[in-house]
Amino acid sequence: MLEIHNLTKIYDGKVIAVDNVSFEVKKGEFLAVIGLSGSGKSTLLRCINRLIEPTSGQIMWNNIDITSASQNEMRNVRRKIGMVFQHFNLVSRSKVITNVLSGRLGYINPALSLINRFPQKDIEMALKQLDRVGIADQAYKRADELSGGQQQRVGVARAMMQEPEIILADEPVASLDPVLAHSIMQYLEKLNKEDGVTILCSLHFLDLVHEYADRAIALNQGQLMFDGPPKEIDDARFRSIYGQEAKRVG
Amino acid sequence: MEREKSLIKSVSFGLAILFGMIIYAYGFNVTKVNFETTRSEKRLTQLSRIMRALAHPSLFVYEKEELEVMAPIYLPCPKTQVQIHNPDTSDSYLILTPNCAGPGEIITVEGYNIWPNTKGPINFLALSGVNLTIGNLQSDANGYFKAKVKLPKRQPVDVAQMIRVLPRRNIGNPEFSDVAKSTWDKIIETVFLALLATTFGTLLAIPVSFFAARNLMSSQKSPLTNVAFSTIGWPLGILIGLQTALTFKSFVIQLFVEDVLIRSSIGSVLGIGLTWSVIQWLFPKKQDQSNLRKHKIVQSVTVILCVLISILTIYMIANLALVLGQVLIEPLGPIGFVGNFISQLGDVLIMVLPAATALLGGGTLGLAGNKLGQYVSDHMSPQVIKITNICATALAGAVIGGILGNTIDWFYQLDNPQQTLYLPMSIGAILGALVSLRISHKHPIPIGYVTYYVTRTILNATRSIEPLVMVIVFVVWVGIGPFAGSLALALHTIAALAKLYSEQVESIAPGPLEAVRATGANRLQTIVYAVIPQIIPPYISFTMYRWDINVRMSTIIGFAGGGGIGFLLQQNINLLDYRAASVQMLAIAIVVATMDYISAVIRERFV
Ligand SMILES: Nc1ncnc2c1ncn2[C@@H]1O[C@H](COP(=O)(O)OP(=O)(O)O)[C@@H](O)[C@H]1O
Ligand SMILES: [Mg+2]
């Protein structure tokens, strides 16, 4: 259970990126976050694992107050929250397997990890996760030798290495063509349905929202405009989210 | 309107040109530009003489043989009849016309049957035994030469004195000249000077560069209480570390009063064995996290013990190396320098260990202070937090004030503790207390930024002093020679490379960093997994670039006493021995070109 109360993020004292947003996410839910670009989706997601420090508000997760957690506690919180990024964010010069293994960094002995030593069971787990996303044969290639779709699968595998309870996916398919987009979304769906991972996923296309999400929240200029099942987004709601001139496509 | 604008434009353009001309005119004036001198006859002959000398590097020498031919001369002409000198025309002989003359007069010397195509001096051998060179000969293909020489102004003597010519010719094969040999020695020294400076400079620049990278440091913030405790912990730890190291040092010295070799060997082996077994016990092969967690206190105590034992062991090893190296020099013979190397390594270890231990101690207590501060603000009641916070911050302020005061005292020797100790400490304490009253104990202090600016300032200041200037200080410290040069170059390398490196760190892609941070990785892990892989190619490329600079720099650092080939070059230039200087310039050109080529190859391979 993730509860967000009155979350506000103001950049440099000027730009209000997230404006007093409150909502809840139940365990095992697939929640879509929609909104125009610049509406604050990335900021909202990054506030949850405090890659960005919120300006005010409270984030409670399993009775832990994330917003006031110390650095040590954050390590334990973050390792249970996987993250998938629009631009994959792989370390391009490292091997695929190293990228996947870096998902374990929150768990393993820091001293040993500094000399690139991972426990055998973690290496086996990494290969298993790569196999699960269908690119086990690429494990020892350099990450930048892979295609975009393959790189995003590495990104998903890395998040899975954390054995997460939540995955934050920030427009995971915005850099991919539609076919690949569906395959990545299906992986996320599988994680959600089979492993019971809660998923917060910001999305651009409403058809993807309708197809995969249980629930959607919508942001417009940092404010929460909608919270409910995707099918309730009718024309009026659509315009309040995307602006008066927007036309529905797809 | 438009016209007005264009008018203003042309006027300001004209003014800009005028301004530029004034600047250059002033520049010509202060740099004393004077093309008159470049055309003067005298200077042009000098120039061509030097250029020709430079084109004749004295690389080789031949063994020479001389032919001595003499003829009598009367200086001045005697009153009686001059004896006719009849040379043996079947051998080499000289004809002087006239064969008597007054001092300072010019006579003609002709030689016959001399070795063809040779050169040599023409001497005047005075009765007193003085030997004056009064001219040079150059024989033609037939062994004939003719030269006009001016007789010296000497006391009149009645009897005949001698004109002697010494044509010289090379025999045997050419050999490397002494100049070439010493140049070879020095150029080797130069290359290694550059190598050592680059290696050690790079190794130290890498960690420093992280502290000078804005993107890594800007996010580092720490609550006030943590910072305060940490500020107290650092200097305390440094003191304790330093004291520990020095105690160990004197302990080891006492222990090794005699039988150094045997005792230090036994000590080293014991120490290594002990350390290794403690590490084995601490980190069992099977990673059982829960088991590790159980005896945390035992674990910490063991870690500290283990570190202490390791420091002691390193001292023993260093002593062993120091002695063993010296012992090895003799039996190793031609590769005796390896023994010296081992010995020097031992010495370096002994020298840096106190500093390293002090840093370790400081880091440990600094971290411990941080933890303690966190513990206090997490677990104590608000009252206790408030009081602890005020005390800690005031103490931290006092510590900073004391350190600043002490530094000032060291530089300016004020010898006035009132002003250099008590006053700054109390000001620091008051400021600290004020800060803790003004802001909350959880207020994030941007220690990252502070570190960033301090590091940057030190780097910039160091970088702006050329190694050629820096070496002067080092020469005072360690004496004239390549060691001073290496130190100066290494220090400058650290400053310059750390800046270049840190700019590379600043320009890395932030995405991977964010992704690794999101997995729960700590700072060090983030650097190892997200930063280092991204910066390896530019680091290699900058290191090679610096290597180029260091090779070039090491060729002239000898001008200021820093060893290497520059020393020879400067010496020869001062002695006006341009042919010898030319050998050194040649060597520099060859080395720089070769290193350029090698670094280009390496860069291509890795980047
Ligand atoms: N680091 C930053 N500094 C200042 N403003 C930012 C920063 N990141 C985002 N913003 C601003 O915050 C707003 C929300 O951005 P973002 O969260 O990236 O939206 P979205 O992900 O929906 O496109 C935008 O107006 C953007 O310009
Ligand atoms: Mg975004």
CSV table of N, CA, C and O in Angstrom, one decimal, chain B residues 34-48:
chain,number,residue,atom,x,y,z
B,34,ASN,N,62.0,45.1,-32.3
B,34,ASN,CA,63.0,46.0,-33.0
B,34,ASN,C,63.6,45.1,-34.2
B,34,ASN,O,64.4,44.3,-33.9
B,35,PHE,N,63.0,45.4,-35.4
B,35,PHE,CA,63.5,44.5,-36.5
B,35,PHE,C,64.8,45.0,-37.0
B,35,PHE,O,65.5,44.3,-37.8
B,36,GLU,N,65.3,46.2,-36.6
B,36,GLU,CA,66.6,46.7,-37.0
B,36,GLU,C,67.6,45.6,-36.6
B,36,GLU,O,68.5,45.2,-37.4
B,37,THR,N,67.5,45.1,-35.3
B,37,THR,CA,68.6,44.2,-34.8
B,37,THR,C,68.6,43.0,-35.7
B,37,THR,O,69.7,42.4,-35.8
B,38,THR,N,67.5,42.5,-36.2
B,38,THR,CA,67.5,41.3,-36.9
B,38,THR,C,68.2,41.3,-38.2
B,38,THR,O,68.6,40.3,-38.7
B,39,ARG,N,68.5,42.5,-38.7
B,39,ARG,CA,69.2,42.7,-40.0
B,39,ARG,C,70.7,43.0,-39.8
B,39,ARG,O,71.5,43.0,-40.8
B,40,SER,N,71.1,43.3,-38.6
B,40,SER,CA,72.5,43.8,-38.4
B,40,SER,C,73.5,42.8,-38.8
B,40,SER,O,73.3,41.6,-38.4
B,41,GLU,N,74.5,43.2,-39.5
B,41,GLU,CA,75.5,42.2,-40.0
B,41,GLU,C,76.1,41.3,-39.0
B,41,GLU,O,76.1,40.1,-39.1
B,42,LYS,N,76.5,42.0,-37.9
B,42,LYS,CA,77.2,41.2,-36.8
B,42,LYS,C,76.3,40.1,-36.3
B,42,LYS,O,76.7,39.0,-36.1
B,43,ARG,N,75.1,40.5,-36.0
B,43,ARG,CA,74.2,39.5,-35.5
B,43,ARG,C,73.9,38.4,-36.4
B,43,ARG,O,73.7,37.2,-36.1
B,44,LEU,N,73.8,38.7,-37.7
B,44,LEU,CA,73.5,37.7,-38.7
B,44,LEU,C,74.7,36.7,-38.8
B,44,LEU,O,74.4,35.5,-38.9
B,45,THR,N,75.9,37.2,-38.7
B,45,THR,CA,77.0,36.2,-38.7
B,45,THR,C,77.0,35.3,-37.5
B,45,THR,O,77.2,34.1,-37.6
B,46,GLN,N,76.7,35.9,-36.4
B,46,GLN,CA,76.6,35.1,-35.1
B,46,GLN,C,75.5,34.1,-35.3
B,46,GLN,O,75.7,32.9,-35.0
B,47,LEU,N,74.4,34.5,-35.9
B,47,LEU,CA,73.2,33.6,-36.0
B,47,LEU,C,73.6,32.5,-36.9
B,47,LEU,O,73.4,31.3,-36.6
B,48,SER,N,74.3,32.8,-38.0
B,48,SER,CA,74.7,31.7,-38.9
B,48,SER,C,75.7,30.8,-38.3
B,48,SER,O,75.6,29.5,-38.5
